[in-house]
Tab-separated table of C-alpha atoms in Angstrom:
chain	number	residue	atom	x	y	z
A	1	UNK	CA	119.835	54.279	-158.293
A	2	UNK	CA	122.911	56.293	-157.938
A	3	UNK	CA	120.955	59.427	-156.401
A	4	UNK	CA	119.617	57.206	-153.757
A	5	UNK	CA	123.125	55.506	-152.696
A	6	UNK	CA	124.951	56.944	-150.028
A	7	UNK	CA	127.421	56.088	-147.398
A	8	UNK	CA	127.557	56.176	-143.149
A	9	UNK	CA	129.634	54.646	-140.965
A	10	UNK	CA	129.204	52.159	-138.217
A	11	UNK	CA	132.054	51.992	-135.355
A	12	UNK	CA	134.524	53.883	-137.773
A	13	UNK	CA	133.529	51.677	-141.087
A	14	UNK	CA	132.163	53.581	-144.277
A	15	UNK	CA	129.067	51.213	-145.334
A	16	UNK	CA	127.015	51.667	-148.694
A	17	UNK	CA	123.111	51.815	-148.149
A	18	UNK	CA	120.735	53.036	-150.212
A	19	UNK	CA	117.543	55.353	-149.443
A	20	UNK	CA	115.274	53.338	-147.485
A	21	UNK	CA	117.582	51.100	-146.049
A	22	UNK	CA	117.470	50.226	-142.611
A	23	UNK	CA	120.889	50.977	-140.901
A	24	UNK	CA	120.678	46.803	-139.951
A	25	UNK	CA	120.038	45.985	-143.676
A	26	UNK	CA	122.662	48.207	-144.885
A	27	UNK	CA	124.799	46.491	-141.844
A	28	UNK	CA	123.758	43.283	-142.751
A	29	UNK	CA	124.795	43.194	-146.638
A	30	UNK	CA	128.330	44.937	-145.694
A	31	UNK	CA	128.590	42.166	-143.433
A	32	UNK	CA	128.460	43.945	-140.291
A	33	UNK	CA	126.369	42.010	-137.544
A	34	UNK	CA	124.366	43.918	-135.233
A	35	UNK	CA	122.982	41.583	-132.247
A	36	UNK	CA	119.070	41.573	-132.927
A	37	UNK	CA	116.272	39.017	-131.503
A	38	UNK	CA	112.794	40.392	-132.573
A	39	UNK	CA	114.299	40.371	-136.506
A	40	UNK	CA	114.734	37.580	-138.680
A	41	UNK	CA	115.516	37.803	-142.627
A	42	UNK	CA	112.294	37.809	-144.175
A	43	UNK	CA	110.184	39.182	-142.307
A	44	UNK	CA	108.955	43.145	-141.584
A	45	UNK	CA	110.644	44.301	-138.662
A	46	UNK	CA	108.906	45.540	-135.322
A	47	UNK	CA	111.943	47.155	-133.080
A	48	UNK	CA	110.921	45.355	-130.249
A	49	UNK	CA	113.441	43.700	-128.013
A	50	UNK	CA	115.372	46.617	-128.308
A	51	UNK	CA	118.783	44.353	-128.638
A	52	UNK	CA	120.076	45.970	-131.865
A	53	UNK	CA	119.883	49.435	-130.090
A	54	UNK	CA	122.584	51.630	-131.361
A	55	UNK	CA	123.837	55.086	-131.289
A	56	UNK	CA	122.813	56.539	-134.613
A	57	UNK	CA	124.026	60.260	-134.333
A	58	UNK	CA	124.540	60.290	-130.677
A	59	UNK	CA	120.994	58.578	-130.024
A	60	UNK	CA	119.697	55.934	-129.058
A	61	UNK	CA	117.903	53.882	-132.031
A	62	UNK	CA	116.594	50.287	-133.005
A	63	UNK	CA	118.452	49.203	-135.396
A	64	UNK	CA	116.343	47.505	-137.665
A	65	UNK	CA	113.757	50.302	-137.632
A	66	UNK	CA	116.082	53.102	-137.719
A	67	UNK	CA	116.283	54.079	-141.471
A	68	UNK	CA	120.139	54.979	-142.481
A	69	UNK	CA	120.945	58.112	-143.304
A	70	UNK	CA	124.056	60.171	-145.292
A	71	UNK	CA	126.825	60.485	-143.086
A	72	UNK	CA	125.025	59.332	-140.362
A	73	UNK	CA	127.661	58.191	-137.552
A	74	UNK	CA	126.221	54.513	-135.739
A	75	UNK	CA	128.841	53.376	-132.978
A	76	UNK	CA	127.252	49.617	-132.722
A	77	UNK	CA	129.871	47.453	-130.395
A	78	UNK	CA	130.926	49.776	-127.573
A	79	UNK	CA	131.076	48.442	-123.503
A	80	UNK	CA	127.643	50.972	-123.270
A	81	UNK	CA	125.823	48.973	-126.192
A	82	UNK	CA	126.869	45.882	-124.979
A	83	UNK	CA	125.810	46.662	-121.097
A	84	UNK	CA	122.688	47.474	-122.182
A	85	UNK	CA	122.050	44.447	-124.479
A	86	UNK	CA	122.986	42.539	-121.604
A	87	UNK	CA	120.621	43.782	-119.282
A	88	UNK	CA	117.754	43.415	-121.989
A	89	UNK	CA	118.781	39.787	-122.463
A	90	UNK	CA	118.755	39.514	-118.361
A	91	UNK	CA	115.278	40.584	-118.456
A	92	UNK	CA	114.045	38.372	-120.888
A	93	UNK	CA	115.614	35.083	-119.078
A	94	UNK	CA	114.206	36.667	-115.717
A	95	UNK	CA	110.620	36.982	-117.505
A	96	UNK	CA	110.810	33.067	-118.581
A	97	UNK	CA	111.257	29.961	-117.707
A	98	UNK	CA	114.829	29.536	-119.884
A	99	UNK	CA	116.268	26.321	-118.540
A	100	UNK	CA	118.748	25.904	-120.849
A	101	UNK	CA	120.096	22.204	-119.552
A	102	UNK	CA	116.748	20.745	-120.049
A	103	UNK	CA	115.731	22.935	-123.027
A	104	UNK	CA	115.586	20.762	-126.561
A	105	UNK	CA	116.673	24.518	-128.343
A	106	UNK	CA	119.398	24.387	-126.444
A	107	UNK	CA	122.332	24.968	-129.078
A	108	UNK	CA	120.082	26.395	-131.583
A	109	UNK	CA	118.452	29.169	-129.353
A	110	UNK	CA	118.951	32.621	-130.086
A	111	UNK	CA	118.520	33.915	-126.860
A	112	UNK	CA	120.804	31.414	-125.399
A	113	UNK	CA	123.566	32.738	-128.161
A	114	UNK	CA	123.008	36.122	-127.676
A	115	UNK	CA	123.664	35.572	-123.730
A	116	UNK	CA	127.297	34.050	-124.600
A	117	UNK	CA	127.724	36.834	-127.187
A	118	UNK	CA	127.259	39.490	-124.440
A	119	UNK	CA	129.057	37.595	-121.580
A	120	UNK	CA	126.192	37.370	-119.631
A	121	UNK	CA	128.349	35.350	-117.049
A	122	UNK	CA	127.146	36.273	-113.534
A	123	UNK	CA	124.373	34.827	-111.818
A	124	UNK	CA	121.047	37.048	-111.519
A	125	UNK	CA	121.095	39.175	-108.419
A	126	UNK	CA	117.300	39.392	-108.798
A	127	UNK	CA	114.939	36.254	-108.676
A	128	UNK	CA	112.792	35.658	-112.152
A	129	UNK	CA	109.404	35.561	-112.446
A	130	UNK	CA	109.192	32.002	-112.847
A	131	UNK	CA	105.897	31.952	-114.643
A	132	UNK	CA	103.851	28.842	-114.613
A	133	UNK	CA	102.125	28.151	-118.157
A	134	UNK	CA	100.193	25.504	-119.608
A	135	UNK	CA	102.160	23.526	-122.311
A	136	UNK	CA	99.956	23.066	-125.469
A	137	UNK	CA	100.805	19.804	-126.802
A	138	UNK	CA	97.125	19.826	-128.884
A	139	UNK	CA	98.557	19.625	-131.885
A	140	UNK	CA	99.969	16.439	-133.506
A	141	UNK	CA	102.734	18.016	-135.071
A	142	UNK	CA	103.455	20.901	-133.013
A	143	UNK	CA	104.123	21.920	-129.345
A	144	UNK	CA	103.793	25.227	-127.353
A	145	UNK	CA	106.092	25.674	-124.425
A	146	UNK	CA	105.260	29.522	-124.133
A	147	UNK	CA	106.967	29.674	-120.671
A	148	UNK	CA	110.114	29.985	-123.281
A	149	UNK	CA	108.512	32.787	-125.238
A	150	UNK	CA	110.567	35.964	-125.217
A	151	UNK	CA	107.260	37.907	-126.902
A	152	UNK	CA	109.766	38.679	-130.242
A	153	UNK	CA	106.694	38.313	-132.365
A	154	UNK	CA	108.344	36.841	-135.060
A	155	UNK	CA	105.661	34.251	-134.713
A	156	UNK	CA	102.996	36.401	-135.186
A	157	UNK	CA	104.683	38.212	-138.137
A	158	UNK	CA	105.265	34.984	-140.369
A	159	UNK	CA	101.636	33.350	-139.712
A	160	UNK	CA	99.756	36.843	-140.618
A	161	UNK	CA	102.531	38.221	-143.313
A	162	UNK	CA	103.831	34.794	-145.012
A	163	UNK	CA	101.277	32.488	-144.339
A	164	UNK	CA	98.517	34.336	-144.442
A	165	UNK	CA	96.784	32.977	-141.622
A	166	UNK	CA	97.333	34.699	-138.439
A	167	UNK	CA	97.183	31.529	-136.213
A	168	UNK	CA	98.951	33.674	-133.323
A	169	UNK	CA	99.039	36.795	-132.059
A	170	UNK	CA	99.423	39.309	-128.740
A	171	UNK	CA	97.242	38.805	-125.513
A	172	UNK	CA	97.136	41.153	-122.316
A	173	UNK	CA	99.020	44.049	-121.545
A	174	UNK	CA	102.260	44.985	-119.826
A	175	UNK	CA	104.568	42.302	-118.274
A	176	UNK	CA	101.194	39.874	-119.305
A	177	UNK	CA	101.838	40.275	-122.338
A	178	UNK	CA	102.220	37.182	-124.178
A	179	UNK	CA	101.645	34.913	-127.459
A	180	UNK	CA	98.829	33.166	-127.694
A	181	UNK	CA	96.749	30.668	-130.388
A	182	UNK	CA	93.669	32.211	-132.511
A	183	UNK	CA	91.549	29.021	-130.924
A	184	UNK	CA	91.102	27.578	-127.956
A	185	UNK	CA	94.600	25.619	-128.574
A	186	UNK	CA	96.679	24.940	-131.149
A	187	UNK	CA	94.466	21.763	-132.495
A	188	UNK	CA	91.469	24.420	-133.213
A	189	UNK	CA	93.653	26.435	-134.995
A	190	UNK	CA	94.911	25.863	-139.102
A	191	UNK	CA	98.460	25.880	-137.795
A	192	UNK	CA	100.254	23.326	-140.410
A	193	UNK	CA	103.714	21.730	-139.409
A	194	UNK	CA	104.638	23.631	-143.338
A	195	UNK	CA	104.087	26.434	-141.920
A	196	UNK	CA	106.858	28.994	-142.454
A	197	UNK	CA	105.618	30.302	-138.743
A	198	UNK	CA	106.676	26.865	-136.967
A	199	UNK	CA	109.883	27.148	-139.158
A	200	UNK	CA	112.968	26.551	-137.391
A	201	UNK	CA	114.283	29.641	-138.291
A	202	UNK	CA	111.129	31.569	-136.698
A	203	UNK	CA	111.373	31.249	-133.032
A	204	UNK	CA	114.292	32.131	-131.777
A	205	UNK	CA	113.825	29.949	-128.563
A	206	UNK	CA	112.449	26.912	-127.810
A	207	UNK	CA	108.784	27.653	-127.316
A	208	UNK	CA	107.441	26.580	-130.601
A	209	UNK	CA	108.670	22.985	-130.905
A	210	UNK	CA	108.046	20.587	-133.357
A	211	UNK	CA	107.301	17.387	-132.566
A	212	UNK	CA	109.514	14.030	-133.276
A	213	UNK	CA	112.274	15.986	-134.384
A	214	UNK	CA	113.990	16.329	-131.192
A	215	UNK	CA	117.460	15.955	-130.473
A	216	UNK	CA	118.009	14.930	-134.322
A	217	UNK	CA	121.446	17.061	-134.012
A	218	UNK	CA	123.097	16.238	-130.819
A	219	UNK	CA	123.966	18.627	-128.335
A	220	UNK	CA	127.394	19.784	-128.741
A	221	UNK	CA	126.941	19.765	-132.950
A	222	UNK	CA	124.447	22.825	-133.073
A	223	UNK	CA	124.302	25.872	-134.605
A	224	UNK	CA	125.988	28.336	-131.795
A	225	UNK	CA	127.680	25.583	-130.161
A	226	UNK	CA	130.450	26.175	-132.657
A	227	UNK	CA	130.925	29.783	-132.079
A	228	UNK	CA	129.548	32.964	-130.885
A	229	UNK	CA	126.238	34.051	-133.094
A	230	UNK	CA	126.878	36.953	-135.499
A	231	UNK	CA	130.376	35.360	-135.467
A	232	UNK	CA	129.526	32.733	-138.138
A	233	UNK	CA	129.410	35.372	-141.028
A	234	UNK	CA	132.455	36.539	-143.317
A	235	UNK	CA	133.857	39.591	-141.002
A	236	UNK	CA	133.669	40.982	-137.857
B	1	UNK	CA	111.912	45.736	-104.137
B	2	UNK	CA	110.495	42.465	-102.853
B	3	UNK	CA	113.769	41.676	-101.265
B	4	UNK	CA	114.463	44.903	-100.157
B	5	UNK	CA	111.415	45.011	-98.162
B	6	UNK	CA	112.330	41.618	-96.821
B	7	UNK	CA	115.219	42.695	-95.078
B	8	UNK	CA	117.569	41.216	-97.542
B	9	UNK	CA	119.001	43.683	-99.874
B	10	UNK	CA	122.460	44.985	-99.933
B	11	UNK	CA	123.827	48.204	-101.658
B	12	UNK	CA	125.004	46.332	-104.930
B	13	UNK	CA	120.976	45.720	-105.155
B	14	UNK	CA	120.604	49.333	-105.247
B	15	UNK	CA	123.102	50.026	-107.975
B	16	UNK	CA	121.967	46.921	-110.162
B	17	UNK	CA	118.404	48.866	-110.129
B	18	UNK	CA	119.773	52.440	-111.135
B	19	UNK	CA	122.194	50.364	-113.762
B	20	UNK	CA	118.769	48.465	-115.216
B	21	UNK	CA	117.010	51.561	-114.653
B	22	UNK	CA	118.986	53.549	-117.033
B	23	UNK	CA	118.820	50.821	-119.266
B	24	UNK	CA	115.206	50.683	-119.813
B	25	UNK	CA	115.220	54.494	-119.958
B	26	UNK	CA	117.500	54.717	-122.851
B	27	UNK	CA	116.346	52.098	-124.750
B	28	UNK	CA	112.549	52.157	-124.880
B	29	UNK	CA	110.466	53.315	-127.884
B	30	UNK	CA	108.387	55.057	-126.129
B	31	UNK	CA	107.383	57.771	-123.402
B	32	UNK	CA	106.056	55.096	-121.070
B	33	UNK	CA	109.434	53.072	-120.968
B	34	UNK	CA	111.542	56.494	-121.197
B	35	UNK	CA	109.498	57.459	-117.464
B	36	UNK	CA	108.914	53.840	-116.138
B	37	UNK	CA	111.951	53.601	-114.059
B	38	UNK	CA	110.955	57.275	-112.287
B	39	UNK	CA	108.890	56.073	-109.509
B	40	UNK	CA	111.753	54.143	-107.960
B	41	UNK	CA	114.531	56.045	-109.043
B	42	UNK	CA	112.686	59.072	-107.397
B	43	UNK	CA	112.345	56.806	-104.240
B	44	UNK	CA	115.823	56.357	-103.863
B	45	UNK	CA	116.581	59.847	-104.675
B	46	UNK	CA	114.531	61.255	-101.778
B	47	UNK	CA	114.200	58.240	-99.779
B	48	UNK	CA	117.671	57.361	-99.413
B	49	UNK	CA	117.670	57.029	-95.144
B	50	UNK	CA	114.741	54.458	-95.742
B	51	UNK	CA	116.141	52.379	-98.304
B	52	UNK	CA	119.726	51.990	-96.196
B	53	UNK	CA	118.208	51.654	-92.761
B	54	UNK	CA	116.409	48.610	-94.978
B	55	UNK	CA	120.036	47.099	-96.540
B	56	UNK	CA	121.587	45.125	-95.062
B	57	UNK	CA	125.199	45.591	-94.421
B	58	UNK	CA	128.659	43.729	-94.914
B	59	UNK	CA	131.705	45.514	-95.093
B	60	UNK	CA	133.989	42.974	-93.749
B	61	UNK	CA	133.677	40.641	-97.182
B	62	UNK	CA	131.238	38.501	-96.038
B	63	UNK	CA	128.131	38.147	-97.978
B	64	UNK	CA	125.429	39.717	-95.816
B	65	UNK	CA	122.383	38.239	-97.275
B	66	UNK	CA	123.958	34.942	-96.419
B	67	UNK	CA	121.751	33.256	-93.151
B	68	UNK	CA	123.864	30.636	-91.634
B	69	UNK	CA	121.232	29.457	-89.495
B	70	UNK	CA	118.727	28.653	-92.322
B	71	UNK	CA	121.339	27.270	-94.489
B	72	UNK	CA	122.225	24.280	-91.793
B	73	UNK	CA	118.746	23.793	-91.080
B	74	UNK	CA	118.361	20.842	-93.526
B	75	UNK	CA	121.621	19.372	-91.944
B	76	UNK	CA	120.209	19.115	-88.350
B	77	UNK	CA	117.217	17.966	-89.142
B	78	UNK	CA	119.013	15.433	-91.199
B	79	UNK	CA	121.410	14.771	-88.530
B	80	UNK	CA	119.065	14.915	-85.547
B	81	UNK	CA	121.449	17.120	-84.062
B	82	UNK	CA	122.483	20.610	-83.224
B	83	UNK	CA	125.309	22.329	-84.698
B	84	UNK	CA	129.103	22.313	-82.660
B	85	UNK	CA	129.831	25.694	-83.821
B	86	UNK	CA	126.451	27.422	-85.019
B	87	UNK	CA	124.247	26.840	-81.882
B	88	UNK	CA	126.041	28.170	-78.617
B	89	UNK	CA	124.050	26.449	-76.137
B	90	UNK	CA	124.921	22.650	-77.620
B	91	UNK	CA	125.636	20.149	-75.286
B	92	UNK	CA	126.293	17.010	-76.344
């Protein structure tokens, strides 16, 4: 073990990792957050909202792909990280229907958080897509709002890798691109409400909702209504 | 580009696209996100006569994609009348 630990430092601070590590693992057990919205504890990571990008060495790198490296210098909260992250999270609200006041995630939505986190304060200059998708309510226990869907794939990840079943997965191409059911809805499909995919901790938004727990923790009493995410840990 | 082309953009419009330009240039996995942004940043490079005989302008700190005319327009109709101040030829 001791040939394969090694230290780098992120922003200045000399963090332990060992070979393999990613440099958001090694982050994440010195108790460093790095914002992220495609990765969630548990489950493989893909690198694909680009949020977590960092400058590992001078370049630009994901994060939670990037592996960590000896004496690699990562500068993680600088004004160009965050302007970036910002934009990324503008896009993804501009892509989707993200009505927060009406939204039952609202509270417990990560992209919501991560808006706060970055100060996304100014109205868009830009108008949003405003896409107009079906709502699949086929399910008894389960809904599908995927005009809320910010494509993380974390999803997809937990149904094929935890579950085992695969239930949803990528359709189209490009700014079409977008989660969809292996069925013709979510009825047809052997999505379970003990599903770790339909977790809470899964979807970072509201898109995959389960049914007749709404509203059980009043607005106001959530998760990130209590402080800014990554904030919640020991140290920042 | 859409509003742009409509007659309604204004120079911060161009700098919010080079700002989400560079963006998506820097952090993209891959060659196709890297050069996405090129075909419009290359417009505005060469084209740059086009784009500002498009803008709209607005020195004098008012906002110049702001139509006064269309805004009232629900208000007269309301009011079944013409505006005082916005519509010279009012009579009353």
């Amino acid at each position: 073990m001791s040939g394969d630990s090694f230290t780098f430092t992120i922003d200045g601070v000399e963090i332990p990792a060992t070979k393999g590590q990613t440099i958001m693992e090694a982050a994440d057990a010195a108790g460093i957050y790095i914002p992220r919205l495609c990765d969630v504890e548990g489950l493989r990571h893909q690198g694909g909202c680009r949020v977590c990008t960092v400058k590992a060495g001078g370049r630009s790198a994901a994060a939670c792909t990037q592996p960590a490296a000896p004496d690699l210098v990562v500068d993680n909260e600088t004004d160009h990280l965050n302007t970036m992250r910002r934009h990324l999270v503008e896009m993804l609200f501009q892509e989707g229907n993200h009505l927060c006041p009406v939204c039952e995630a609202s509270g417990n939505c990560e992209l919501q958080a991560m808006a706060y986190r970055l100060e996304m304060v100014e109205p868009f200059r830009f108008p949003g897509l405003e896409p107009c998708r079906p709502v699949d309510a086929s399910h008894p226990d389960i809904a599908l709002d995927t005009n809320r869907c910010i494509s993380c794939g974390r999803c997809i990840r937990a149904s094929a890798d935890v579950d085992g079943k695969g239930i949803f997965g990528y359709v189209g191409r490009g700014i079409h691109r977008r989660v969809a059911v292996n069925g013709s809805d979510l009825a047809h499909t052997d999505a379970d409400i003990n599903d770790h995919a339909v977790s809470k901790q899964v979807c970072p938004v509201g898109c995959i909702i389960r049914k007749r727990e709404g509203f059980s923790i009043p607005i106001g009493e959530r998760e990130y209504d209590h402080g800014l995410i990554g904030d919640e840990g020991d140290s920042e | 580009m859409q509003k742009i082309r409509a007659g309604q953009g204004k120079q911060a419009d161009l700098d919010y696209i080079r700002e989400y330009s560079a963006t998506i240039m820097e952090t993209s996995r891959c060659g196709l996100g890297h050069t996405s942004p090129n075909p419009i940043l290359s417009t505005l490079k060469n084209f740059p006569l086009l784009y500002s005989a498009m803008l709209k302008g607005g020195a004098d700190r008012t906002q110049p994609t702001f139509d006064i005319q269309d805004a009232i327009e629900e208000a007269r109709s309301i009011a079944q009348r013409r505006s005082y101040i916005f519509d010279r030829d009012f009579t009353q």
